[in-house]
XYZ file of C-alpha atoms in Angstrom:
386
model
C 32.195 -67.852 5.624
C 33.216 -68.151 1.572
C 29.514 -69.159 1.129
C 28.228 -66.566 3.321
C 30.060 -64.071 0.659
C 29.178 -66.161 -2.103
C 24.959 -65.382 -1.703
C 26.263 -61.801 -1.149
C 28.077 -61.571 -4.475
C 25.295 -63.058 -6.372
C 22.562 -60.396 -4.871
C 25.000 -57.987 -6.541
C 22.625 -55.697 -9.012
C 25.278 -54.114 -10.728
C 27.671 -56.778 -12.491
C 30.911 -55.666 -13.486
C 32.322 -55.615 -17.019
C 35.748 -55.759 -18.158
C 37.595 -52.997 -19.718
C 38.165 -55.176 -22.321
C 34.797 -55.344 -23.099
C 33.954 -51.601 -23.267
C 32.898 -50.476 -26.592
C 33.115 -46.526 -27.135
C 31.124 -44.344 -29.444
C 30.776 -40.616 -30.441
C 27.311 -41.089 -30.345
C 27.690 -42.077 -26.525
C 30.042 -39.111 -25.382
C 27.947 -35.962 -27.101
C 24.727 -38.122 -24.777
C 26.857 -38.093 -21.849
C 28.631 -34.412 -22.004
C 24.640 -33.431 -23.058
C 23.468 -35.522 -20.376
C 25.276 -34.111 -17.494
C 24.747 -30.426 -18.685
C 21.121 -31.276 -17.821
C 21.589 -33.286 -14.768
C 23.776 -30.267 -13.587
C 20.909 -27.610 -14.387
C 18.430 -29.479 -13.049
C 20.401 -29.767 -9.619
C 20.825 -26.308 -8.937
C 17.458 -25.349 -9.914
C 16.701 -28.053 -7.277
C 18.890 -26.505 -4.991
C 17.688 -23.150 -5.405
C 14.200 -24.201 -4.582
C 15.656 -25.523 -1.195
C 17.917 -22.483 -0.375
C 14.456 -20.163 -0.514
C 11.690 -20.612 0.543
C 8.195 -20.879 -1.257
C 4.907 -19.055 -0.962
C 1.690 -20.617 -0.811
C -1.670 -18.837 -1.176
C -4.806 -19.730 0.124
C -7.905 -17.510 -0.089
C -10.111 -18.361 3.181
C -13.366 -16.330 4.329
C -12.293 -13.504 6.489
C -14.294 -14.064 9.906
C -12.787 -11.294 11.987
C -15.164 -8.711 13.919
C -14.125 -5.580 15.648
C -10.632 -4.887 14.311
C -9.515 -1.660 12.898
C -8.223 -0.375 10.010
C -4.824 1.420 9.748
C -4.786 3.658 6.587
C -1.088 5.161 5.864
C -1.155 8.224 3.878
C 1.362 10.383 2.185
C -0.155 13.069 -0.278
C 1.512 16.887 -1.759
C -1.064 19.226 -3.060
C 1.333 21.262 -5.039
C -1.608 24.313 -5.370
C -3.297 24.285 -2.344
C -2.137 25.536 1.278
C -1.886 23.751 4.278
C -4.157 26.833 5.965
C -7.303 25.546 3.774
C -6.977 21.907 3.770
C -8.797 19.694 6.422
C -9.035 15.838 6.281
C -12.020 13.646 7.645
C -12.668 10.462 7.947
C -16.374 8.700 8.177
C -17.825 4.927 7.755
C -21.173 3.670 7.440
C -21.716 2.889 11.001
C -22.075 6.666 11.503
C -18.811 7.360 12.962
C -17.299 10.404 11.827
C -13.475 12.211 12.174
C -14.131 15.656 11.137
C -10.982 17.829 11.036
C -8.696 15.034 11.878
C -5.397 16.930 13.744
C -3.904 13.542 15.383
C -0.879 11.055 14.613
C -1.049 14.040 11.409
C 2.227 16.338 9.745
C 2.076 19.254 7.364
C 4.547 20.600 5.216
C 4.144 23.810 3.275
C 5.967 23.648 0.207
C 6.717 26.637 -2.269
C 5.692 26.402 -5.846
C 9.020 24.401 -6.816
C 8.283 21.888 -3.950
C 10.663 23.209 -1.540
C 9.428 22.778 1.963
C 9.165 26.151 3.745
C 7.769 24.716 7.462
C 7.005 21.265 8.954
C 4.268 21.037 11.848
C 3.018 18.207 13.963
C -0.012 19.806 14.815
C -1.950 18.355 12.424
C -4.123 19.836 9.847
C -5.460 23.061 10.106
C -4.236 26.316 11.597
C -2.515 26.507 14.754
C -4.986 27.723 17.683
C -3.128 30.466 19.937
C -3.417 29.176 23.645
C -6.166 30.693 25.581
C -5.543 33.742 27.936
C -6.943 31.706 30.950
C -3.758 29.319 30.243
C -1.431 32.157 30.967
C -0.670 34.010 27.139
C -3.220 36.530 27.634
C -0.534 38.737 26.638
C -0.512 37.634 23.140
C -3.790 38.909 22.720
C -3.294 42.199 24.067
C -6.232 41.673 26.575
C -5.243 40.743 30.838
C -5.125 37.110 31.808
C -9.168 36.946 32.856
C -10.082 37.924 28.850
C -12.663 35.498 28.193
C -13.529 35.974 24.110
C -16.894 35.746 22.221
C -18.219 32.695 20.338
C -20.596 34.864 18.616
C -23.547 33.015 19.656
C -22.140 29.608 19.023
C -21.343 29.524 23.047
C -22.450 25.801 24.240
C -22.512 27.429 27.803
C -22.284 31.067 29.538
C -18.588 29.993 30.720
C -17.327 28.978 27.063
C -14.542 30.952 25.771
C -13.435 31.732 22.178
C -10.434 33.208 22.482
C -8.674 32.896 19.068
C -9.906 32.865 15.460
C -9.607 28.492 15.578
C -11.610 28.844 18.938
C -14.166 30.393 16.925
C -14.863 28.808 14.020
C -14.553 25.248 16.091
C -17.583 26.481 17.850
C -19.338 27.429 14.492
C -18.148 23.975 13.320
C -20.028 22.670 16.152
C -23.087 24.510 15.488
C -23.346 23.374 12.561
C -22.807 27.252 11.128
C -20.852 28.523 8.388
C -18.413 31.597 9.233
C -19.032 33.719 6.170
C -16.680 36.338 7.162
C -14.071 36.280 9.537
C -13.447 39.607 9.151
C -16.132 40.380 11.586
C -15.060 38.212 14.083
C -12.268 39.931 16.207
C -10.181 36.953 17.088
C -9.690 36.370 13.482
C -9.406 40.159 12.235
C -6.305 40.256 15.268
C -4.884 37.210 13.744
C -4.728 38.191 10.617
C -6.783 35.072 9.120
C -7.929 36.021 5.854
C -4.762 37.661 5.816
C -2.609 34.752 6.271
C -4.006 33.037 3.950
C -3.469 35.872 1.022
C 0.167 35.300 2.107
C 0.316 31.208 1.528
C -1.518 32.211 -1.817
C 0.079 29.823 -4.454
C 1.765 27.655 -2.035
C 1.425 23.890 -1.158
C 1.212 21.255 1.286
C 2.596 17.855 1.677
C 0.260 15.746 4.359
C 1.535 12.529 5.901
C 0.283 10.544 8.631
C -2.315 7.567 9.018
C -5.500 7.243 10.286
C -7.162 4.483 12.794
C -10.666 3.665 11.684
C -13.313 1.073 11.897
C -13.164 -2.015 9.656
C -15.779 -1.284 7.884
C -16.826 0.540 4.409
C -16.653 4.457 4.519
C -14.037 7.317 2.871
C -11.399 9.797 3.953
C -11.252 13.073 2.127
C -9.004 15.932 1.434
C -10.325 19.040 1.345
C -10.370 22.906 2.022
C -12.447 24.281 4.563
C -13.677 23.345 7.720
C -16.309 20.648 8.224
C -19.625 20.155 9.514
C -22.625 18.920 9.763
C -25.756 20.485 8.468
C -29.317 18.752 8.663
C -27.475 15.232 8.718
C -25.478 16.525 5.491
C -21.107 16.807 5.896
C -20.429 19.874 4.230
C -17.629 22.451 4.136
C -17.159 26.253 5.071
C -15.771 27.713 2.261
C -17.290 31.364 2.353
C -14.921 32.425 5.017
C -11.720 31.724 1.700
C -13.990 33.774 -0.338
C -12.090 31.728 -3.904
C -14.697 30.642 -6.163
C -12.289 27.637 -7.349
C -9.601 25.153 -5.918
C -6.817 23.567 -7.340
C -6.448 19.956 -6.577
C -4.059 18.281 -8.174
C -2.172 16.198 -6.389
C 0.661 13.483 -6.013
C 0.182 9.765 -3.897
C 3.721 9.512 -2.581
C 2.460 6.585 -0.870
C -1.474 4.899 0.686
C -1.538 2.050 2.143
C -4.080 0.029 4.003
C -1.624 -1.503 6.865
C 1.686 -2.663 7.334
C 3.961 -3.786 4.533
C 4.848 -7.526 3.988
C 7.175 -8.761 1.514
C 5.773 -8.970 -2.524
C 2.883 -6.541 -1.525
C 1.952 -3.655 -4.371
C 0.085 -0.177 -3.710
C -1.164 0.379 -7.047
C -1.701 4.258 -5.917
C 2.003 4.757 -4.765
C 3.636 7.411 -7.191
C 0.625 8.356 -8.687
C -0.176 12.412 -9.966
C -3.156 13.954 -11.413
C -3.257 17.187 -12.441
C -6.117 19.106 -12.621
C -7.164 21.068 -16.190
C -10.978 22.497 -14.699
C -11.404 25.492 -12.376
C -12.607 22.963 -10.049
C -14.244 19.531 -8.820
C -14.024 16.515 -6.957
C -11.612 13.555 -7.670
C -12.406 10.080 -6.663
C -10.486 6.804 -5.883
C -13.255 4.083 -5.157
C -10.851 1.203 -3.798
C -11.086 -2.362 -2.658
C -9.856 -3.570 0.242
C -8.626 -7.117 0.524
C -7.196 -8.740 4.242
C -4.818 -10.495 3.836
C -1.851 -12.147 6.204
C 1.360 -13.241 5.766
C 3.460 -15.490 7.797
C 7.117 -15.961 6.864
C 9.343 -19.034 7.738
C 10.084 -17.934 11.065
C 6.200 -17.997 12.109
C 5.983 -14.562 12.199
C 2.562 -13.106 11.181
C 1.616 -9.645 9.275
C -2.429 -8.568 9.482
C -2.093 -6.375 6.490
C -4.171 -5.295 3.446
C -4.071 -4.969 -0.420
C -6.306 -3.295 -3.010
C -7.322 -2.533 -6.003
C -8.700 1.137 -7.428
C -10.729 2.778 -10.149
C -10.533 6.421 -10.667
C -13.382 9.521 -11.165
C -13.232 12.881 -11.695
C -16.277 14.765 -11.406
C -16.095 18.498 -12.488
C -17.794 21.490 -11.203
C -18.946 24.778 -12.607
C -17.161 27.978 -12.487
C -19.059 30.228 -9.493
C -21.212 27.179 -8.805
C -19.693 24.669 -6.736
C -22.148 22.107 -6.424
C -20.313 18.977 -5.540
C -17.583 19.424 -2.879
C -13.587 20.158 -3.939
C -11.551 17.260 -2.924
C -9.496 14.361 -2.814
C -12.020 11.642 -1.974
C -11.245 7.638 -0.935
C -13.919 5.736 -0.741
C -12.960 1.751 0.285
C -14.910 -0.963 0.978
C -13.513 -4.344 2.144
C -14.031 -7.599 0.722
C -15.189 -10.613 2.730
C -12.384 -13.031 0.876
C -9.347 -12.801 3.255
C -5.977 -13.918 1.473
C -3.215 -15.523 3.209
C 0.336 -15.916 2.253
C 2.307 -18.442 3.893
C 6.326 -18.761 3.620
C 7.517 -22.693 3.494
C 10.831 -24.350 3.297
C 11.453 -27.570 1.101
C 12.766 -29.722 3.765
C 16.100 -31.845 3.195
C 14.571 -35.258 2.819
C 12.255 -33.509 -0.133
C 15.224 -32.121 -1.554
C 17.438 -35.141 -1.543
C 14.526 -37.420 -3.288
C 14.406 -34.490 -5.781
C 18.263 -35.168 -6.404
C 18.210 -38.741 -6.682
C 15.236 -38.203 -8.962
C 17.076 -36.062 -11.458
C 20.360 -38.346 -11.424
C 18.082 -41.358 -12.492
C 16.041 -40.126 -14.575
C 18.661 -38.443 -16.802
C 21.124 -41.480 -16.138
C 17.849 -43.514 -17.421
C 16.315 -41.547 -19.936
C 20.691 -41.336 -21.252
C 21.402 -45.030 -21.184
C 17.647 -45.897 -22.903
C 18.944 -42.988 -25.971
C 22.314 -44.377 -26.296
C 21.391 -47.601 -26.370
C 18.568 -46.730 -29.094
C 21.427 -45.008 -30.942
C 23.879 -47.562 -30.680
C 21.914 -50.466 -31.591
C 20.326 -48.891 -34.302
C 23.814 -47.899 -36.011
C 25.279 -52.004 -35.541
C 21.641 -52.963 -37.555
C 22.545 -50.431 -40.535
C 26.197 -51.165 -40.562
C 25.242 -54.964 -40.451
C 22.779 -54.632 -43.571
C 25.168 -52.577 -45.442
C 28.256 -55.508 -44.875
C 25.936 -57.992 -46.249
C 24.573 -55.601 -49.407
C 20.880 -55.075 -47.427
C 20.555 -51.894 -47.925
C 20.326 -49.267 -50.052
């Protein structure tokens, strides 16, 4: 047994030194205090590392067909009225959202920003119910009224029994409604009216919009739309304003969901304008990109970059559309974002890593030091050196 622990004291790697033996220097104790400041640092940055977790980034081809895109929007027009504005939304597949009312809410806002009513109905005016759906009453006609279209009737049985009933069938058409003042719907409602009243107010529009994942634009702008030989354009005769203020603040865009470390660069952004009028443009590029955390979790999301135009227009000759226009296109480099934690085995060979190497990297210094200081001292006992 005494030889069995004999072989196992000779494998012994670290052989002990007497006390007596120790020799202590200055030199040695300002390596160690320095040494273990470092090796102490050095841990917790280590240990840092492990308590959160890292990202990695790859960027991959985006192969996905058929999705949609979810554009959030939050936008105050401190100058122009809810009553005028419309949004649409079109892509170059053809597919077009003209007067979009859905998943939409106004606010009109005074000219400090004070909000004077919030809607859900969406953009544009409010259509009065038709008679046939029991408010005839309203109208001041009996409940089998049935309203002109003024020739913009699809069918003999179409009704147009409000001023919105009206120029939605003009919008149809294709027509412009010059002046609503002839139309009787509108003259009863008070349109052109109403909006001499919201004269110098504005409008805060929030909301999203579902669209095809593919290039096109979403605008903001007064008037209702149409289309005209193929061409989207906008009925502005019936506001009878030969300019339009459209300055306007980005509360917040996005293009999907937010994921952790994601930036809008648009969020916050205001533009005034100093023209009578014109169109303002944000041409913006759309980048997919995911992002799965620790947990496995995964965001489809988006994030882009944007230039800025601002194209002006004429006073009395509006030849180029007043708006807010976004026009995005997508890029076909999808970015992914992946959340990873250092596991414990990692993080321990860090450790043990950092203790050697600065117990090493030490010992090698001190005894650099320490040997170098015995050959000087020796030279200048025996008169070596000067």
């Amino acid at each position: 047994m005494d030889g069995i622990m004999n072989k196992l004291r000779n494998l012994d790697a670290y052989p002990k030194i007497n006390e007596d033996f120790y020799s202590r220097t200055l030199s040695g104790g300002v390596i160690t205090l320095v040494s273990s400041v470092v090796m102490f640092f050095l841990f917790f940055s280590e240990l840092r590392l492990y308590l959160h977790a890292v990202t990695e980034t790859k960027l991959v081809v985006d192969t996905s067909r058929g999705e949609t895109l979810r554009i959030n929007f939050d936008v105050t027009f401190p100058a122009l009225a809810c009553s005028i504005l419309s949004l649409d939304a079109m892509d170059i597949s053809g597919e077009q959202h003209l007067d979009v009312r859905h998943d939409i809410i106004k606010k009109r806002l005074d000219a400090h920003g004070n909000v004077i009513e919030s809607r859900q109905d969406g953009i544009g005016a409010p259509k009065i119910e038709k008679p046939l759906q029991r408010h005839g009453g309203r109208l001041e006609h009996n409940e089998t009224y049935c309203g002109s279209c003024y020739g913009a009737e699809a069918s003999d049985d179409d009704c147009c029994n409000s001023c919105e009933d009206v120029r939605e069938a003009y919008r149809k058409k294709g027509w412009a409604l010059s002046n609503p003042d002839l139309v009787d719907q509108c003259k009863r409602e008070g349109f052109l009216q109403k909006i001499k009243d919201e004269e110098g107010e504005g409008c805060n529009i929030y909301g999203f919009l579902e669209v095809n994942k593919v290039a096109g634009n979403f605008h903001f702008a007064p008037g209702k739309s149409f289309q005209q030989s193929n061409v989207h354009v906008h009925d502005l005769l019936a506001f009878q304003k030969d300019s339009f203020n459209i300055s306007h603040k980005i509360n917040r865009l996005a293009f999907g969901d937010y994921f952790p470390g994601v930036v809008n660069p648009l969020d916050g952004v205001h533009w005034t304008q100093e023209q009578p009028s014109g169109m303002y443009q944000y041409f913006i590029k759309v980048v997919p990109t995911v992002y799965t955390d620790v947990s496995g979790h995964t965001i489809q999301s988006n994030q882009f970059s944007v230039t800025e135009h601002f194209k002006g227009a004429e006073i009395n000759r509006l030849q180029s559309l007043p708006g807010v226009f976004f026009f995005y296109d997508l890029s076909p480099i999808k970015v992914t974002f992946t959340e990873q934690h250092v596991s414990f085995l990692h993080f321990l060979t860090n450790v043990c890593a950092i203790v050697g190497g600065v117990f090493t990297v030490s010992g090698i210094l001190d005894s650099f030091i320490y040997h170098g200081q015995r050959a000087i001292k020796k030279k200048i006992e025996i008169g070596k050196y000067s």
